[in-house]
Coordinates of N, CA and C in Angstrom, one line a residue:
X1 N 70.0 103.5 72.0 CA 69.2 103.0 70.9 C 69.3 104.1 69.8
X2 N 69.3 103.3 68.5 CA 69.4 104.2 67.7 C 68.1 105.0 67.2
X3 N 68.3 105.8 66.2 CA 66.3 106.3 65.5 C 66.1 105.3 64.7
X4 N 65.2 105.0 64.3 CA 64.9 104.4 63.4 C 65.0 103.0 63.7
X5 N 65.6 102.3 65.1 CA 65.7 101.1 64.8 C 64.7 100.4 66.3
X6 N 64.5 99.3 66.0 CA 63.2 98.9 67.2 C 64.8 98.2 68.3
X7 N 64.2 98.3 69.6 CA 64.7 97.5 70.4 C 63.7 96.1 71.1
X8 N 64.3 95.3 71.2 CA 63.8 94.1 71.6 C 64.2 94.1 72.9
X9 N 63.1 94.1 74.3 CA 63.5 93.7 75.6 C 63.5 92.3 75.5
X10 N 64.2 91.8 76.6 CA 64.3 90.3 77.0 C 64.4 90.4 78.4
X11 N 63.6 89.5 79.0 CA 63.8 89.3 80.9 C 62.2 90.3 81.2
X12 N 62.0 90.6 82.2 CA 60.6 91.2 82.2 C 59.3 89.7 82.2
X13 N 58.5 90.5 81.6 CA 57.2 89.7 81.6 C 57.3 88.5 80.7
X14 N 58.1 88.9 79.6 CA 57.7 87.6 78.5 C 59.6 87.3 78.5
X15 N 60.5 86.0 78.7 CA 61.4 86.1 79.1 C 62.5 85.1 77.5
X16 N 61.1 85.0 76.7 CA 61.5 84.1 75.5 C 60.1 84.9 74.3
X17 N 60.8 85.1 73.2 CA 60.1 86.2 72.5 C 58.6 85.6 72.1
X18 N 57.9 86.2 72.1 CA 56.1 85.9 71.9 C 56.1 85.9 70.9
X19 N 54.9 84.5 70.1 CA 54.6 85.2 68.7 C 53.5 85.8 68.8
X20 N 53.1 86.2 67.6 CA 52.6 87.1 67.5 C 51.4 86.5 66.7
X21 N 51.6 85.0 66.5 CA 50.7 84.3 65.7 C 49.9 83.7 66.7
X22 N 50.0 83.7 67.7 CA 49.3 83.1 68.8 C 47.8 83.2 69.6
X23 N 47.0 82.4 69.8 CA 45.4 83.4 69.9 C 45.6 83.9 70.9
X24 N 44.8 84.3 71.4 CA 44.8 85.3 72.3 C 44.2 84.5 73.6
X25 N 44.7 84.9 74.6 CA 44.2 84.4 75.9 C 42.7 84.4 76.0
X26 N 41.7 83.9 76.8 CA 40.6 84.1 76.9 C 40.7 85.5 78.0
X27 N 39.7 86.2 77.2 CA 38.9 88.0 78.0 C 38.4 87.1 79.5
X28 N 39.0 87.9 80.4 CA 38.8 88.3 81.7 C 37.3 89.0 81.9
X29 N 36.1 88.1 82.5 CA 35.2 89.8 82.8 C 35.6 90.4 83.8
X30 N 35.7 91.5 83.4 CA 35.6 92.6 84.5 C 34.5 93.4 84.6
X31 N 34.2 93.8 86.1 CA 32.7 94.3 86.1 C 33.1 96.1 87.0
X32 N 33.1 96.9 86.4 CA 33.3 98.5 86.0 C 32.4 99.2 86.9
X33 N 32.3 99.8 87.7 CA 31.4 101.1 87.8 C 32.4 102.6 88.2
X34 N 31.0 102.9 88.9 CA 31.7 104.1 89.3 C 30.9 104.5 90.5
X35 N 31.6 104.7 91.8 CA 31.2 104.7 93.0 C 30.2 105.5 92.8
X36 N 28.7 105.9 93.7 CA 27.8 106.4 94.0 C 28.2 107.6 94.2
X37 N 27.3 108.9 94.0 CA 27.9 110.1 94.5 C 27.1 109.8 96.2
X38 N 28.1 110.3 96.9 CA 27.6 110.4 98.3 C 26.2 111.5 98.6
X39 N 25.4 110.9 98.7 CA 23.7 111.3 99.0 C 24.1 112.7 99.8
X40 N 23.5 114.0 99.5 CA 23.3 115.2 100.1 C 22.0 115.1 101.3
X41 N 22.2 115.8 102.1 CA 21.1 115.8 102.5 C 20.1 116.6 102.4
X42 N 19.0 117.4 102.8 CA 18.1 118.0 102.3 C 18.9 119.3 102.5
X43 N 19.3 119.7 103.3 CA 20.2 121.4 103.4 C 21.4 121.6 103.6
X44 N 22.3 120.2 103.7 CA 23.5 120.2 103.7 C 24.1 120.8 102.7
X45 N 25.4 121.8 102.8 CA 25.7 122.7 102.2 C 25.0 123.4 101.1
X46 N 23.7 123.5 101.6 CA 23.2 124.2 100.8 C 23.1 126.1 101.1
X47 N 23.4 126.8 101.9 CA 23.9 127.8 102.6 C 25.3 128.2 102.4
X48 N 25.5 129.3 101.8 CA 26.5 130.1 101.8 C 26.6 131.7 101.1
X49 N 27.9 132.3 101.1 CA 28.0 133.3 101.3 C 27.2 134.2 99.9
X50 N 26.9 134.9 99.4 CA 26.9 135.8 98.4 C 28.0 135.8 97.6
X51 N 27.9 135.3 96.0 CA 29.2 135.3 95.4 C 28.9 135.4 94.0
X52 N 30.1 134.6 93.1 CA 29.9 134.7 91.5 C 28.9 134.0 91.3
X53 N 28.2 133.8 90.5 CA 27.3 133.2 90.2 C 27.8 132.3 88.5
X54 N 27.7 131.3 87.8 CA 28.0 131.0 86.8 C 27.0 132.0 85.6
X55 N 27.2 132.4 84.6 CA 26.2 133.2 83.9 C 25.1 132.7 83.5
X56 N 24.9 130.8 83.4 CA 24.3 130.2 83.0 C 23.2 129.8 84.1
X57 N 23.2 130.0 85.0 CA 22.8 130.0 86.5 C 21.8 131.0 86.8
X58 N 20.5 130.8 86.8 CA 20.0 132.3 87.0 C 19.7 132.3 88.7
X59 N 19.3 133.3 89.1 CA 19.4 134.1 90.6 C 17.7 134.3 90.5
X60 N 17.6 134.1 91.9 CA 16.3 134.5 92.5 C 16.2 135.4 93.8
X61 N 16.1 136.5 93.4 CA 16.1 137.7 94.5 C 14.9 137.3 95.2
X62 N 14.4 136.5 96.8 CA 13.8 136.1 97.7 C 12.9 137.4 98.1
X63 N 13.3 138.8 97.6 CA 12.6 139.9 97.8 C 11.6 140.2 97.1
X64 N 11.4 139.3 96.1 CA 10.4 139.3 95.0 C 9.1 138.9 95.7
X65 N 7.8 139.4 95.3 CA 6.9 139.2 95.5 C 6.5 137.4 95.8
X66 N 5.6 136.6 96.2 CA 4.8 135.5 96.1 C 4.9 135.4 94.6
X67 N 4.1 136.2 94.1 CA 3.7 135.8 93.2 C 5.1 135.5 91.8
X68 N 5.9 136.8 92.0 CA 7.1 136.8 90.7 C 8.1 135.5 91.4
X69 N 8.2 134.7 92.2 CA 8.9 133.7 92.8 C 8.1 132.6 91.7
X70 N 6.7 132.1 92.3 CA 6.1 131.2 92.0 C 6.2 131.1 90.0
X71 N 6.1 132.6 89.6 CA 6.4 132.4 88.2 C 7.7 132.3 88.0
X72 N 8.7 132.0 88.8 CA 10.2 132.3 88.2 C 10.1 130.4 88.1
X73 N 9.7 129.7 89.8 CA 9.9 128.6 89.9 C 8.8 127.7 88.6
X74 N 7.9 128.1 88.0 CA 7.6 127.3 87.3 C 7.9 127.4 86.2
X75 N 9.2 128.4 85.4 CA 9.7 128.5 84.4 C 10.9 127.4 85.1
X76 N 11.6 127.6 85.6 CA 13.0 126.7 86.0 C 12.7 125.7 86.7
X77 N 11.9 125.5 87.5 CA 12.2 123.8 88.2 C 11.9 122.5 86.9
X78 N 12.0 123.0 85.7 CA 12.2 121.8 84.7 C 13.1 121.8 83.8
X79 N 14.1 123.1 83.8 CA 14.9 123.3 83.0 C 16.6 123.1 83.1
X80 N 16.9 122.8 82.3 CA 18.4 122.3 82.4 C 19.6 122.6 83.5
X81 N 19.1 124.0 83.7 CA 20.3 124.3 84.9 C 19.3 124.6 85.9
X82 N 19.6 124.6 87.3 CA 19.1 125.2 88.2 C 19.2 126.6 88.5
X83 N 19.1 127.0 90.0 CA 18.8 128.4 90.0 C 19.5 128.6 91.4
X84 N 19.8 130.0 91.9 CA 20.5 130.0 92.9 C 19.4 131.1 94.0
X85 N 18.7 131.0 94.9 CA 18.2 131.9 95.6 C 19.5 132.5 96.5
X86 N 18.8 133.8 96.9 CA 19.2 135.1 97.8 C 18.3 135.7 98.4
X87 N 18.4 135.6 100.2 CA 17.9 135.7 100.8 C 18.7 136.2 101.9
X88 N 17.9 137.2 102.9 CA 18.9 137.1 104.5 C 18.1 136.9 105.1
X89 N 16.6 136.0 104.8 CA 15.9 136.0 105.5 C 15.2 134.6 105.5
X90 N 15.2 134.3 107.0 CA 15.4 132.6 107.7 C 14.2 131.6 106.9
X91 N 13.4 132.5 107.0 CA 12.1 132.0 107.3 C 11.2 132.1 105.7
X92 N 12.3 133.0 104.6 CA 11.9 132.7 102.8 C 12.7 132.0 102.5
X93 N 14.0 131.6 103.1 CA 14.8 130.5 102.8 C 14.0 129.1 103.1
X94 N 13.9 129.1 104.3 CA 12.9 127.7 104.3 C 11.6 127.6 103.2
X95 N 11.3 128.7 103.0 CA 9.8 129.4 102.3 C 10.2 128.5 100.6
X96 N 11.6 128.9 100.4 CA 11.8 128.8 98.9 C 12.4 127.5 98.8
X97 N 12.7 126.3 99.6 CA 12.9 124.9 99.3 C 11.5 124.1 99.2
X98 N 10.9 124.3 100.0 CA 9.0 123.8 100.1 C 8.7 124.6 98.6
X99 N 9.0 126.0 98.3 CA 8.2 126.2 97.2 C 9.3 125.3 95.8
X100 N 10.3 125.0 96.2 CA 11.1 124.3 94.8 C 10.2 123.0 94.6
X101 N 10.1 122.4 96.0 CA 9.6 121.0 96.0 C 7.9 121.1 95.3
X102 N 7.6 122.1 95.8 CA 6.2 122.0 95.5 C 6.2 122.2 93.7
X103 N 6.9 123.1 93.4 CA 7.4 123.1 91.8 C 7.4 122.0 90.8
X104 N 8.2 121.3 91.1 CA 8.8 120.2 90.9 C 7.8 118.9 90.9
X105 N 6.7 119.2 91.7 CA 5.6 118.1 91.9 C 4.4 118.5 91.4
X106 N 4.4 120.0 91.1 CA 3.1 120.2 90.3 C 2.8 120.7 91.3
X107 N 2.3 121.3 92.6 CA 1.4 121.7 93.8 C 1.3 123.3 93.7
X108 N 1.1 123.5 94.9 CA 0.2 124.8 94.8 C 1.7 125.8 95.7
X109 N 2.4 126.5 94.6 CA 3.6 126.8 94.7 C 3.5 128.3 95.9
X110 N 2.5 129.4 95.9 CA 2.3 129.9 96.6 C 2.2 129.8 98.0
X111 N 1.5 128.8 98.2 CA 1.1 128.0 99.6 C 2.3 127.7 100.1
X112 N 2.5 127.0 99.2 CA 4.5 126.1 99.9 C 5.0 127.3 100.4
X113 N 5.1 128.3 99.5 CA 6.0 129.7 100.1 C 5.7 129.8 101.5
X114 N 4.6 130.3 101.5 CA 3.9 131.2 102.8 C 3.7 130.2 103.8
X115 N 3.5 128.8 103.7 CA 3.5 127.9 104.6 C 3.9 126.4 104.6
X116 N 5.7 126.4 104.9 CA 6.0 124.7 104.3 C 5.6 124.2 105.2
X117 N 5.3 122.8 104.6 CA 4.8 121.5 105.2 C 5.9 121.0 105.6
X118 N 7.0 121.1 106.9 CA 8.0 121.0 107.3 C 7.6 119.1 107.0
X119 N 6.9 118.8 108.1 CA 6.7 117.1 108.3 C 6.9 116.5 107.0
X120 N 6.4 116.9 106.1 CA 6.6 116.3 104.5 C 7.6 116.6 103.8
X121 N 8.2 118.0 104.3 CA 9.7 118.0 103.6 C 10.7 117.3 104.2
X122 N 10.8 117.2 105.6 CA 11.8 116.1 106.0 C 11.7 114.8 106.1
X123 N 10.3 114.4 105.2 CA 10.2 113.1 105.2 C 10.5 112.3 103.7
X124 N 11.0 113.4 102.9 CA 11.3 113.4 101.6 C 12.1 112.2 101.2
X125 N 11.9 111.7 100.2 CA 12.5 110.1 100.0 C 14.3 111.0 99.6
X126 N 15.4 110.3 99.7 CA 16.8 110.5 99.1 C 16.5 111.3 97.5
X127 N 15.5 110.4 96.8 CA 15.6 110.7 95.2 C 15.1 111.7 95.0
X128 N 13.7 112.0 95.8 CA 13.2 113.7 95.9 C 14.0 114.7 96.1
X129 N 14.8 114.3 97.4 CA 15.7 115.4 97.5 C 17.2 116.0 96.6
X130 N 17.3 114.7 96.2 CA 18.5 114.9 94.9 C 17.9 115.6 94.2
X131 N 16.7 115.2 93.7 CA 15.9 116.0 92.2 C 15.8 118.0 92.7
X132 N 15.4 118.1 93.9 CA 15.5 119.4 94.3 C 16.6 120.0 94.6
X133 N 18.2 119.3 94.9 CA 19.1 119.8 94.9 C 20.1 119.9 93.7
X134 N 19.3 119.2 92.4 CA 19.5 119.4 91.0 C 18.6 121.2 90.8
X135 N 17.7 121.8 91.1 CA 16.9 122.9 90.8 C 17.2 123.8 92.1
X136 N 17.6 123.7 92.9 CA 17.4 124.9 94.2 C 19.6 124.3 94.4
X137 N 20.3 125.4 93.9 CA 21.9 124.5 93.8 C 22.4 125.2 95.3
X138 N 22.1 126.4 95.5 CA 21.9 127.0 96.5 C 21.3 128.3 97.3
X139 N 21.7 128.9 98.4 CA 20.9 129.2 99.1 C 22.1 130.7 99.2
X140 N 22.2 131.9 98.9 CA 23.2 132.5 99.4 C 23.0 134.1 100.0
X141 N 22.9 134.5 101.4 CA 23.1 135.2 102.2 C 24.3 135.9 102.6
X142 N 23.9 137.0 103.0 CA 24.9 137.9 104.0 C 24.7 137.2 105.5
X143 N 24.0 136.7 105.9 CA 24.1 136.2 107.3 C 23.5 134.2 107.0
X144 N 25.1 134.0 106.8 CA 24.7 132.6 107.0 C 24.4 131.9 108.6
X145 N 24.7 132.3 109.3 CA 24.5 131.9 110.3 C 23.0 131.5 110.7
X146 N 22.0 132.7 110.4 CA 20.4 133.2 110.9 C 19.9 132.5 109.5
X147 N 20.6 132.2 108.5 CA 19.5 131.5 107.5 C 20.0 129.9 107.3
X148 N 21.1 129.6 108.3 CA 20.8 127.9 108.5 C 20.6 127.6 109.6
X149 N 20.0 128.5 110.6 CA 19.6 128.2 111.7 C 18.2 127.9 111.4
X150 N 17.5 128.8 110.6 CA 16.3 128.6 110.5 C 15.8 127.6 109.4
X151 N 16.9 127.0 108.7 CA 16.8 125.6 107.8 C 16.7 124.4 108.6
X152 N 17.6 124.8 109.5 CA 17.8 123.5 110.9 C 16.4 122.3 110.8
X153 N 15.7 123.3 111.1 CA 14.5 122.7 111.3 C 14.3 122.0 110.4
X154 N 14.6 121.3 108.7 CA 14.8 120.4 108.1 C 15.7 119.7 108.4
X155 N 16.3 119.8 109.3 CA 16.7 118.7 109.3 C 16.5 117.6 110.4
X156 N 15.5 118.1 111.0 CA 15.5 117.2 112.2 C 14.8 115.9 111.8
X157 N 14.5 115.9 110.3 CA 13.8 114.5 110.3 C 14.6 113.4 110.1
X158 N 16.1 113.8 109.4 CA 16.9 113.1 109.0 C 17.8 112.7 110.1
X159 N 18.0 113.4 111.4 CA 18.3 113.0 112.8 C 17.8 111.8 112.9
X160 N 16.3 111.6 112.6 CA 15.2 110.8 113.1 C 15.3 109.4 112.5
X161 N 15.7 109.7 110.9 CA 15.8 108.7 110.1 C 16.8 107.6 109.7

């Protein structure tokens, strides 16, 4: 073919040339989505190693007092990005999802720390738990092993459910 000049197919889909003055077929509906994201569960992959962090992403050193946690979570569990705790320890890991949740609902964010209401966190509806896996993105240790052992225990309700 040359530049400048059009080529005309023949044979294919239209086998005798179309006008062009012709109306248009009647629209097809078609009905569009886009698959569901597959539901997380309350601590599934939520555990892993120590790493980069995005800059935008702020960190919560689990070593912090009661009290500098509870002020960190009620600046961030409303705000656009989440936050990433660090912990090696089983039992502030579990301490700091009860306190996201409690955040997140308005409650008494100290208390959650020092004593989660396990039965009420694993009884968490899907949408709660998404909303808290939007604010707590994850959980990151030197010993994943000893701090999703001790998350376990959320998850027994979802065994159940």
């Amino acid at each position: 073919m040359q530049a400048g000049t059009c080529h005309r197919r023949r044979g294919g889909r239209y086998r005798e040339p179309v006008s062009h003055d012709s109306p248009a077929p009647e629209p097809i509906p078609l009905t569009l989505s886009v698959p569901p994201r597959p539901e997380r569960g309350l601590i599934e992959e939520l555990v892993r190693p120590v790493g980069v962090v995005h800059p935008e992403i702020e960190i919560l050193d689990l070593t912090a007092s009661d009290a500098a946690v509870a002020e960190f979570l009620v600046r961030v569990a409303h705000s656009d990005s989440g936050f990433v705790a660090r912990t090696d320890s089983g039992e502030r890991a579990v301490g700091i999802v009860a306190a996201t949740v409690a955040a997140l609902m308005g409650e008494d964010i100290p208390s959650a720390l020092a004593n989660p209401a396990i039965p009420f966190l694993t009884g968490l509806q899907p949408a709660a738990v998404a909303a808290l896996r939007e604010v707590l993105l994850a959980i990151e240790t030197a010993d994943c092993d000893a701090v999703t052992d001790a998350l376990a225990v959320l998850n027994r309700g979802a065994a159940t459910a």
